Amino acid sequence: MSSNAAPRSAPVSRQALSVLFSSTFAFTVCFAIWTMFSVLGVPLKTELSLNETQFGLLIATPVLTGALSRVPLGMLTDRFGGRPVFALVLLVCVPSLYLMSYATSYTQFLVLALFVGLAGGTFAVGTPYVARWFAPQRRGFAMGVFGAGNSGSALNMFVAPLIIGAFGWTMLPRVYAALMLGTAVLFWLFSHSDPAHRVASTSLREQLGVLKDPRVWRYCQYYSVVFGGYVALALWMTKYYVAEYGFDLTLAAFLAMVFSLPGGVLRALGGWFSDRFGAYAVTWWVMWVCWVCFFLLSYPQTQMTIQTLQGPVSLHIGLNSTVFTILLFVVGVAMAIGKASVFKFISDDYSDNIGAVSGVVGLAGGLGGFILPILFGVLLDLTGVYSSAFMLLYGTVCVSLVFMHYSYRRAPRSGTELTGTV
């Protein structure tokens, strides 16, 4: 830590707090809807007779739109402010949600899921919108609170099985459409605009010029692991519990929530850690924790016979549901902290251009969340091993650790970040 004390920031205004909490509420609802297929996809898989790869594509399709929309939405936020852009996205998602209750074919679900996926793009709107209401010394924590809206995936896992069990799957998109409409109204009533937060109009080429900075590519890589991996697991775990452990939909979704909930709400803790210890040190330890957990989660259920002097001895090696859930909980906590630490990098380095940079980094994370569930399905179809999903994640974290080590090979393992090139 620097020996020079940081200047004390001004008290947080009431408007800033109102913006923070209204945006966090809206983002929580958006994230619940963005990940709705993590539960809805289970009955649809049976009804539409989907294989594992088709199921992976179905649950990942909304993530694709949410990822691709982040760059343009981040730029629009810089230019027009977060309030109108956020409200518009909320309203645009309502018709597609309602129409989904009438879909009957796989193609129809995929098309509607593309439009619903816009809800995931609100992260690139809310991040710069919230950040600009707070002083630099409090930005990490504020963005962590907003990012806790990731816990919307846990909300979905709690609410969706109850609605589906009581009224059937067609009721879920109708309820979510009404919820999204109500959220748009509440957000508009309690949020605020500040023209001073708008960035001077620039060309698309100038805004995309951030891609020339190697630091942006590093942050994209880190975020594709901590956020992309989080989204992929949030989408995949309900079905994993059903298939691997034979649980019913309600119990499977509840156990999956053990991962999703800390992966969302503890993001604020990650922001605080990043403010105190530095983004580099926090991200470094997050990667190591994930590496250890994914190594253990990767081991498949194995039946082994050993020939001994007394005859053959049969052994079973594998994680029971309790140990599996504990390890998954640890991964959720680590990813929550890592998501905040990556965006602390961005707020420190790009305070004048947060929208464009967060859009690009968010795009990388979203694409990770889109590609990984599809690869989970492909690997499962090819190998028949459920834990192959964790084998893939273990490999991605290995690459991340190597990449991070050599990118910061001269940096101390403390809170000090360097801006050296790759």
Short mmCIF file of C-alpha atoms in Angstrom, two decimals:
data_model
loop_
_atom_site.label_atom_id
_atom_site.label_comp_id
_atom_site.label_asym_id
_atom_site.label_seq_id
_atom_site.Cartn_x
_atom_site.Cartn_y
_atom_site.Cartn_z
CA MET A 1 0.00 0.00 0.00
CA SER A 2 1.11 3.51 -0.72
CA SER A 3 2.44 5.56 2.14
CA ASN A 4 0.43 8.56 0.95
CA ALA A 5 -3.03 8.51 2.45
CA ALA A 6 -5.82 8.70 -0.08
CA PRO A 7 -7.99 11.79 0.21
CA ARG A 8 -11.27 11.24 2.02
CA SER A 9 -14.11 11.15 -0.50
CA ALA A 10 -17.26 13.22 -0.16
CA PRO A 11 -20.30 11.61 1.50
CA VAL A 12 -22.43 9.49 -0.81
CA SER A 13 -25.51 11.41 -1.94
CA ARG A 14 -29.06 10.15 -1.62
CA GLN A 15 -29.40 10.14 -5.41
CA ALA A 16 -26.31 7.94 -5.75
CA LEU A 17 -27.73 5.41 -3.28
CA SER A 18 -31.08 5.46 -5.05
CA VAL A 19 -29.35 4.81 -8.38
CA LEU A 20 -27.31 1.99 -6.84
CA PHE A 21 -30.23 0.14 -5.29
CA SER A 22 -32.71 0.64 -8.14
CA SER A 23 -30.10 -0.52 -10.65
CA THR A 24 -29.15 -3.51 -8.52
CA PHE A 25 -32.79 -4.55 -8.18
CA ALA A 26 -33.37 -4.22 -11.92
CA PHE A 27 -30.21 -6.14 -12.75
CA THR A 28 -31.18 -8.93 -10.33
CA VAL A 29 -34.48 -9.38 -12.18
CA CYS A 30 -32.70 -9.24 -15.54
CA PHE A 31 -30.21 -11.90 -14.47
CA ALA A 32 -32.99 -14.17 -13.23
CA ILE A 33 -34.70 -13.92 -16.61
CA TRP A 34 -31.41 -14.21 -18.51
CA THR A 35 -30.77 -17.59 -16.84
CA MET A 36 -34.37 -18.81 -16.86
CA PHE A 37 -33.54 -21.77 -19.12
CA SER A 38 -31.37 -23.29 -16.38
CA VAL A 39 -34.68 -24.51 -14.91
CA LEU A 40 -37.11 -24.11 -17.81
CA GLY A 41 -34.78 -26.08 -20.07
CA VAL A 42 -35.14 -29.27 -17.99
CA PRO A 43 -38.83 -29.94 -18.81
CA LEU A 44 -38.31 -28.60 -22.34
CA LYS A 45 -35.50 -31.11 -22.91
CA THR A 46 -37.96 -33.93 -22.30
CA GLU A 47 -40.85 -32.33 -24.17
CA LEU A 48 -38.77 -31.53 -27.25
CA SER A 49 -36.62 -34.72 -27.06
CA LEU A 50 -33.32 -32.82 -27.11
CA ASN A 51 -29.86 -34.38 -26.91
CA GLU A 52 -27.20 -32.90 -24.63
CA THR A 53 -25.71 -30.63 -27.31
CA GLN A 54 -29.15 -29.24 -28.26
CA PHE A 55 -29.90 -28.67 -24.59
CA GLY A 56 -26.61 -26.83 -24.17
CA LEU A 57 -27.42 -24.59 -27.14
CA LEU A 58 -30.91 -23.85 -25.78
CA ILE A 59 -29.76 -22.73 -22.35
CA ALA A 60 -26.84 -20.76 -23.84
CA THR A 61 -28.73 -18.87 -26.56
CA PRO A 62 -29.90 -15.97 -24.33
CA VAL A 63 -26.30 -15.59 -23.16
CA LEU A 64 -25.15 -15.01 -26.74
CA THR A 65 -27.41 -11.98 -27.23
CA GLY A 66 -26.57 -10.66 -23.79
CA ALA A 67 -22.89 -10.89 -24.66
CA LEU A 68 -23.05 -9.37 -28.14
CA SER A 69 -25.24 -6.49 -26.98
CA ARG A 70 -22.85 -5.37 -24.26
CA VAL A 71 -20.50 -3.37 -26.46
CA PRO A 72 -23.21 -1.29 -28.19
CA LEU A 73 -25.15 -0.89 -24.94
CA GLY A 74 -22.02 0.28 -23.12
CA MET A 75 -21.40 2.84 -25.85
CA LEU A 76 -25.02 4.03 -25.76
CA THR A 77 -24.69 4.43 -22.00
CA ASP A 78 -21.61 6.63 -22.42
CA ARG A 79 -23.48 8.79 -24.90
CA PHE A 80 -27.05 8.98 -23.54
CA GLY A 81 -26.72 8.00 -19.89
CA GLY A 82 -27.65 4.80 -18.08
CA ARG A 83 -31.21 5.58 -17.06
CA PRO A 84 -32.94 5.74 -20.48
CA VAL A 85 -30.88 2.88 -21.94
CA PHE A 86 -31.54 0.58 -18.97
CA ALA A 87 -35.29 1.29 -19.01
CA LEU A 88 -35.54 0.72 -22.76
CA VAL A 89 -33.85 -2.69 -22.57
CA LEU A 90 -36.23 -3.76 -19.79
CA LEU A 91 -39.26 -2.87 -21.91
CA VAL A 92 -37.95 -4.50 -25.09
CA CYS A 93 -37.67 -7.90 -23.34
CA VAL A 94 -41.32 -8.03 -22.23
CA PRO A 95 -43.03 -9.12 -25.51
CA SER A 96 -40.56 -11.94 -26.18
CA LEU A 97 -41.00 -13.30 -22.69
CA TYR A 98 -44.78 -13.39 -23.01
CA LEU A 99 -44.70 -15.00 -26.48
CA MET A 100 -42.44 -17.76 -25.19
CA SER A 101 -45.40 -19.33 -23.36
CA TYR A 102 -46.93 -20.07 -26.79
CA ALA A 103 -43.81 -21.55 -28.42
CA THR A 104 -44.08 -25.16 -29.56
CA SER A 105 -40.86 -25.93 -31.47
CA TYR A 106 -37.16 -25.89 -30.73
CA THR A 107 -36.56 -23.22 -33.38
CA GLN A 108 -39.20 -20.92 -31.86
CA PHE A 109 -37.59 -21.18 -28.45
CA LEU A 110 -34.18 -20.36 -29.88
CA VAL A 111 -35.47 -17.26 -31.70
CA LEU A 112 -37.35 -15.92 -28.68
CA ALA A 113 -34.40 -16.70 -26.42
CA LEU A 114 -32.24 -14.41 -28.57
CA PHE A 115 -34.52 -11.46 -27.77
CA VAL A 116 -34.86 -12.36 -24.08
CA GLY A 117 -31.07 -12.46 -23.92
CA LEU A 118 -30.95 -8.67 -24.18
CA ALA A 119 -31.65 -8.69 -20.44
CA GLY A 120 -28.08 -9.86 -19.89
CA GLY A 121 -26.74 -6.80 -21.69
CA THR A 122 -27.93 -4.56 -18.85
CA PHE A 123 -24.67 -5.29 -17.02
CA ALA A 124 -22.80 -3.10 -19.50
CA VAL A 125 -25.38 -0.37 -18.85
CA GLY A 126 -25.50 -0.53 -15.08
CA THR A 127 -21.75 -0.77 -14.47
CA PRO A 128 -20.78 2.65 -15.88
CA TYR A 129 -24.11 4.15 -14.79
CA VAL A 130 -23.51 3.21 -11.14
CA ALA A 131 -19.74 3.82 -11.16
CA ARG A 132 -20.05 7.45 -12.23
CA TRP A 133 -22.19 8.28 -9.19
CA PHE A 134 -19.39 7.31 -6.78
CA ALA A 135 -15.90 8.57 -5.96
CA PRO A 136 -12.98 6.35 -7.07
CA GLN A 137 -12.36 5.22 -3.47
CA ARG A 138 -15.86 3.73 -3.31
CA ARG A 139 -16.31 2.55 -6.87
CA GLY A 140 -15.08 -1.00 -6.29
CA PHE A 141 -17.62 -1.55 -3.53
CA ALA A 142 -20.45 0.18 -5.44
CA MET A 143 -19.85 -1.91 -8.56
CA GLY A 144 -19.65 -4.99 -6.36
CA VAL A 145 -23.08 -4.22 -4.90
CA PHE A 146 -24.51 -3.74 -8.38
CA GLY A 147 -22.83 -6.90 -9.60
CA ALA A 148 -24.51 -8.79 -6.76
CA GLY A 149 -27.48 -8.77 -9.10
CA ASN A 150 -25.87 -11.95 -10.46
CA SER A 151 -27.77 -13.58 -7.59
CA GLY A 152 -30.80 -13.30 -9.85
CA SER A 153 -29.80 -16.75 -11.10
CA ALA A 154 -30.40 -18.04 -7.56
CA LEU A 155 -33.75 -16.22 -7.49
CA ASN A 156 -34.69 -17.99 -10.70
CA MET A 157 -33.71 -21.37 -9.23
CA PHE A 158 -35.93 -20.73 -6.22
CA VAL A 159 -38.98 -19.31 -8.00
CA ALA A 160 -39.04 -21.18 -11.32
CA PRO A 161 -39.44 -24.75 -9.95
CA LEU A 162 -42.34 -23.61 -7.76
CA ILE A 163 -44.15 -21.98 -10.67
CA ILE A 164 -43.50 -24.89 -13.03
CA GLY A 165 -44.56 -27.43 -10.40
CA ALA A 166 -47.80 -25.60 -9.62
CA PHE A 167 -48.91 -24.30 -13.02
CA GLY A 168 -46.73 -25.93 -15.69
CA TRP A 169 -43.82 -24.47 -17.65
CA THR A 170 -45.98 -22.15 -19.80
CA MET A 171 -46.78 -19.98 -16.77
CA LEU A 172 -43.13 -19.14 -16.08
CA PRO A 173 -42.49 -16.83 -19.07
CA ARG A 174 -45.82 -15.06 -18.42
CA VAL A 175 -44.90 -14.36 -14.81
CA TYR A 176 -41.46 -13.19 -15.85
CA ALA A 177 -42.94 -10.86 -18.47
CA ALA A 178 -45.10 -9.21 -15.81
CA LEU A 179 -42.13 -9.01 -13.45
CA MET A 180 -39.97 -7.35 -16.10
CA LEU A 181 -42.65 -4.78 -16.88
CA GLY A 182 -43.08 -3.92 -13.21
CA THR A 183 -39.32 -3.66 -12.79
CA ALA A 184 -39.10 -1.16 -15.65
CA VAL A 185 -41.67 1.07 -13.93
CA LEU A 186 -39.97 0.88 -10.52
CA PHE A 187 -36.53 1.52 -12.00
CA TRP A 188 -37.73 4.66 -13.78
CA LEU A 189 -39.38 5.99 -10.62
CA PHE A 190 -36.35 5.56 -8.36
CA SER A 191 -33.38 6.16 -10.67
CA HIS A 192 -31.87 9.50 -11.68
CA SER A 193 -29.94 11.10 -14.53
CA ASP A 194 -26.91 13.39 -14.42
CA PRO A 195 -25.96 14.98 -17.78
CA ALA A 196 -22.40 15.44 -16.47
CA HIS A 197 -21.95 11.66 -16.54
CA ARG A 198 -22.35 11.47 -20.30
CA VAL A 199 -19.18 11.08 -22.31
CA ALA A 200 -18.63 13.42 -25.26
CA SER A 201 -19.81 11.90 -28.51
CA THR A 202 -17.10 9.89 -30.25
CA SER A 203 -17.00 7.71 -33.33
CA LEU A 204 -17.38 3.95 -33.18
CA ARG A 205 -13.76 3.57 -34.27
CA GLU A 206 -12.57 5.75 -31.40
CA GLN A 207 -14.66 3.89 -28.86
CA LEU A 208 -13.46 0.52 -30.11
CA GLY A 209 -9.90 1.82 -29.97
CA VAL A 210 -9.68 0.37 -26.45
CA LEU A 211 -9.03 -2.99 -28.12
CA LYS A 212 -5.54 -1.76 -29.01
CA ASP A 213 -4.64 -1.78 -25.31
CA PRO A 214 -3.24 -5.20 -24.25
CA ARG A 215 -4.62 -4.69 -20.75
CA VAL A 216 -8.16 -4.88 -22.13
CA TRP A 217 -7.42 -8.29 -23.65
CA ARG A 218 -6.05 -9.51 -20.32
CA TYR A 219 -9.17 -8.39 -18.51
CA CYS A 220 -11.30 -10.11 -21.15
CA GLN A 221 -9.46 -13.35 -20.53
CA TYR A 222 -9.86 -13.18 -16.75
CA TYR A 223 -13.53 -12.29 -16.98
CA SER A 224 -14.31 -15.09 -19.42
CA VAL A 225 -13.22 -17.47 -16.64
CA VAL A 226 -14.83 -15.92 -13.54
CA PHE A 227 -18.02 -14.65 -15.19
CA GLY A 228 -18.32 -16.96 -18.19
CA GLY A 229 -17.66 -19.96 -15.98
CA TYR A 230 -20.18 -18.72 -13.42
CA VAL A 231 -22.94 -18.27 -16.00
CA ALA A 232 -22.21 -21.63 -17.61
CA LEU A 233 -22.37 -23.48 -14.29
CA ALA A 234 -25.47 -21.58 -13.20
CA LEU A 235 -27.17 -22.76 -16.39
CA TRP A 236 -25.86 -26.33 -16.22
CA MET A 237 -26.02 -27.32 -12.54
CA THR A 238 -29.76 -27.95 -12.16
CA LYS A 239 -29.69 -30.51 -14.92
CA TYR A 240 -26.37 -31.90 -13.58
CA TYR A 241 -27.94 -32.68 -10.20
CA VAL A 242 -30.94 -34.32 -11.90
CA ALA A 243 -28.79 -36.49 -14.17
CA GLU A 244 -25.82 -37.28 -11.90
CA TYR A 245 -27.55 -37.72 -8.54
CA GLY A 246 -31.14 -38.48 -9.57
CA PHE A 247 -32.71 -35.55 -7.70
CA ASP A 248 -36.08 -34.06 -8.69
CA LEU A 249 -36.27 -30.61 -10.28
CA THR A 250 -37.06 -28.72 -7.07
CA LEU A 251 -34.22 -30.23 -5.02
CA ALA A 252 -31.78 -29.98 -7.93
CA ALA A 253 -32.56 -26.27 -8.41
CA PHE A 254 -32.22 -25.64 -4.68
CA LEU A 255 -28.77 -27.26 -4.55
CA ALA A 256 -27.72 -25.38 -7.68
CA MET A 257 -28.75 -22.21 -5.84
CA VAL A 258 -26.04 -22.97 -3.26
CA PHE A 259 -23.57 -22.14 -6.02
CA SER A 260 -25.47 -19.28 -7.68
CA LEU A 261 -26.41 -17.29 -4.57
CA PRO A 262 -22.91 -16.67 -3.15
CA GLY A 263 -21.67 -16.27 -6.71
CA GLY A 264 -23.89 -13.21 -6.89
CA VAL A 265 -24.37 -11.60 -3.49
CA LEU A 266 -20.72 -11.83 -2.42
CA ARG A 267 -19.58 -9.78 -5.38
CA ALA A 268 -19.75 -6.72 -3.10
CA LEU A 269 -17.21 -8.44 -0.84
CA GLY A 270 -14.97 -8.85 -3.86
CA GLY A 271 -15.24 -5.13 -4.50
CA TRP A 272 -14.21 -4.38 -0.93
CA PHE A 273 -11.27 -6.80 -1.11
CA SER A 274 -10.16 -5.22 -4.38
CA ASP A 275 -10.33 -1.71 -2.93
CA ARG A 276 -8.26 -2.83 0.06
CA PHE A 277 -5.73 -5.31 -1.35
CA GLY A 278 -5.66 -4.51 -5.06
CA ALA A 279 -7.22 -6.15 -8.07
CA TYR A 280 -4.17 -8.20 -9.02
CA ALA A 281 -3.69 -9.97 -5.68
CA VAL A 282 -7.40 -10.77 -5.36
CA THR A 283 -7.71 -12.12 -8.91
CA TRP A 284 -4.56 -14.21 -8.50
CA TRP A 285 -5.90 -16.05 -5.43
CA VAL A 286 -9.33 -16.48 -6.99
CA MET A 287 -7.76 -18.37 -9.88
CA TRP A 288 -5.84 -20.66 -7.52
CA VAL A 289 -8.93 -21.52 -5.46
CA CYS A 290 -10.88 -22.35 -8.63
CA TRP A 291 -7.97 -24.45 -9.92
CA VAL A 292 -7.96 -26.67 -6.81
CA CYS A 293 -11.75 -27.04 -6.70
CA PHE A 294 -12.10 -27.87 -10.39
CA PHE A 295 -9.37 -30.51 -10.06
CA LEU A 296 -11.43 -32.28 -7.39
CA LEU A 297 -14.75 -31.78 -9.19
CA SER A 298 -13.31 -33.22 -12.40
CA TYR A 299 -12.89 -36.72 -11.02
CA PRO A 300 -15.68 -38.92 -12.43
CA GLN A 301 -17.65 -41.52 -10.51
CA THR A 302 -15.31 -44.52 -10.74
CA GLN A 303 -15.81 -48.18 -9.89
CA MET A 304 -12.44 -49.94 -9.48
CA THR A 305 -11.48 -53.55 -8.80
CA ILE A 306 -8.06 -54.27 -7.25
CA GLN A 307 -6.53 -57.75 -7.22
CA THR A 308 -5.10 -58.52 -3.77
CA LEU A 309 -3.70 -61.63 -2.02
CA GLN A 310 -7.12 -62.15 -0.50
CA GLY A 311 -8.88 -61.78 -3.85
CA PRO A 312 -10.51 -58.90 -5.76
CA VAL A 313 -11.49 -55.81 -3.80
CA SER A 314 -13.97 -53.38 -5.31
CA LEU A 315 -13.65 -49.66 -4.63
CA HIS A 316 -15.85 -46.74 -5.51
CA ILE A 317 -14.20 -43.35 -5.96
CA GLY A 318 -16.29 -40.26 -6.53
CA LEU A 319 -17.84 -37.22 -4.89
CA ASN A 320 -21.12 -37.65 -3.08
CA SER A 321 -23.69 -34.87 -3.40
CA THR A 322 -22.65 -33.24 -0.10
CA VAL A 323 -18.94 -32.90 -0.90
CA PHE A 324 -19.79 -31.88 -4.46
CA THR A 325 -22.08 -29.09 -3.24
CA ILE A 326 -19.50 -27.82 -0.73
CA LEU A 327 -16.84 -27.57 -3.43
CA LEU A 328 -19.32 -25.88 -5.74
CA PHE A 329 -20.12 -23.36 -3.00
CA VAL A 330 -16.43 -22.52 -2.64
CA VAL A 331 -16.18 -21.99 -6.41
CA GLY A 332 -19.22 -19.69 -6.27
CA VAL A 333 -17.60 -17.55 -3.57
CA ALA A 334 -14.32 -17.36 -5.47
CA MET A 335 -16.00 -16.41 -8.74
CA ALA A 336 -18.06 -13.72 -7.01
CA ILE A 337 -14.90 -12.11 -5.67
CA GLY A 338 -13.12 -12.51 -9.01
CA LYS A 339 -15.89 -10.83 -10.99
CA ALA A 340 -15.56 -7.74 -8.82
CA SER A 341 -11.76 -7.70 -8.87
CA VAL A 342 -11.66 -7.72 -12.68
CA PHE A 343 -13.92 -4.70 -12.86
CA LYS A 344 -11.83 -2.96 -10.24
CA PHE A 345 -9.01 -3.18 -12.79
CA ILE A 346 -11.26 -1.41 -15.29
CA SER A 347 -12.47 1.33 -12.95
CA ASP A 348 -8.86 2.11 -11.98
CA ASP A 349 -7.47 2.18 -15.51
CA TYR A 350 -10.39 3.56 -17.54
CA SER A 351 -12.39 5.92 -15.34
CA ASP A 352 -13.18 8.14 -18.35
CA ASN A 353 -14.22 5.33 -20.67
CA ILE A 354 -15.78 2.70 -18.41
CA GLY A 355 -18.75 2.09 -20.68
CA ALA A 356 -16.81 1.02 -23.77
CA VAL A 357 -14.24 -1.03 -21.85
CA SER A 358 -16.78 -2.74 -19.60
CA GLY A 359 -18.80 -3.53 -22.71
CA VAL A 360 -15.84 -5.24 -24.38
CA VAL A 361 -14.84 -7.14 -21.24
CA GLY A 362 -18.47 -8.04 -20.54
CA LEU A 363 -18.72 -9.32 -24.11
CA ALA A 364 -15.80 -11.69 -23.47
CA GLY A 365 -17.39 -12.94 -20.27
CA GLY A 366 -20.75 -13.38 -21.92
CA LEU A 367 -19.25 -15.29 -24.84
CA GLY A 368 -17.60 -17.58 -22.32
CA GLY A 369 -21.01 -18.16 -20.75
CA PHE A 370 -22.43 -18.93 -24.21
CA ILE A 371 -19.71 -21.25 -25.49
CA LEU A 372 -19.11 -23.27 -22.32
CA PRO A 373 -22.62 -24.81 -21.92
CA ILE A 374 -22.54 -25.90 -25.56
CA LEU A 375 -19.13 -27.50 -25.01
CA PHE A 376 -20.46 -29.15 -21.84
CA GLY A 377 -23.18 -30.77 -23.94
CA VAL A 378 -20.79 -31.79 -26.71
CA LEU A 379 -18.36 -33.37 -24.23
CA LEU A 380 -21.17 -35.20 -22.48
CA ASP A 381 -22.48 -36.56 -25.79
CA LEU A 382 -18.96 -37.65 -26.77
CA THR A 383 -17.74 -39.10 -23.47
CA GLY A 384 -20.83 -39.87 -21.44
CA VAL A 385 -18.98 -38.51 -18.38
CA TYR A 386 -20.89 -35.82 -16.48
CA SER A 387 -17.81 -34.39 -14.78
CA SER A 388 -16.28 -33.64 -18.20
CA ALA A 389 -17.69 -30.12 -17.76
CA PHE A 390 -15.35 -29.57 -14.81
CA MET A 391 -12.44 -31.06 -16.72
CA LEU A 392 -12.92 -28.34 -19.32
CA LEU A 393 -13.13 -25.62 -16.66
CA TYR A 394 -9.99 -26.96 -14.99
CA GLY A 395 -8.14 -26.56 -18.26
CA THR A 396 -9.31 -22.97 -18.74
CA VAL A 397 -8.13 -21.99 -15.26
CA CYS A 398 -4.74 -23.62 -15.89
CA VAL A 399 -4.33 -21.44 -18.97
CA SER A 400 -5.45 -18.37 -16.99
CA LEU A 401 -2.90 -18.93 -14.24
CA VAL A 402 -0.05 -19.33 -16.71
CA PHE A 403 -1.17 -16.29 -18.67
CA MET A 404 -1.54 -14.17 -15.55
CA HIS A 405 1.82 -15.23 -14.16
CA TYR A 406 3.75 -14.21 -17.27
CA SER A 407 1.69 -11.06 -17.84
CA TYR A 408 2.64 -9.84 -14.36
CA ARG A 409 5.89 -11.70 -13.88
CA ARG A 410 7.50 -8.65 -12.27
CA ALA A 411 4.52 -7.80 -10.05
CA PRO A 412 4.68 -8.60 -6.33
CA ARG A 413 1.95 -10.87 -4.94
CA SER A 414 0.39 -7.93 -3.14
CA GLY A 415 -2.08 -5.27 -4.05
CA THR A 416 0.21 -3.40 -6.44
CA GLU A 417 -0.70 -3.64 -10.12
CA LEU A 418 1.67 -3.03 -12.99
CA THR A 419 0.71 -1.85 -16.42
CA GLY A 420 3.39 -3.78 -18.28
CA THR A 421 2.59 -5.24 -21.65
CA VAL A 422 1.97 -8.88 -22.39
#
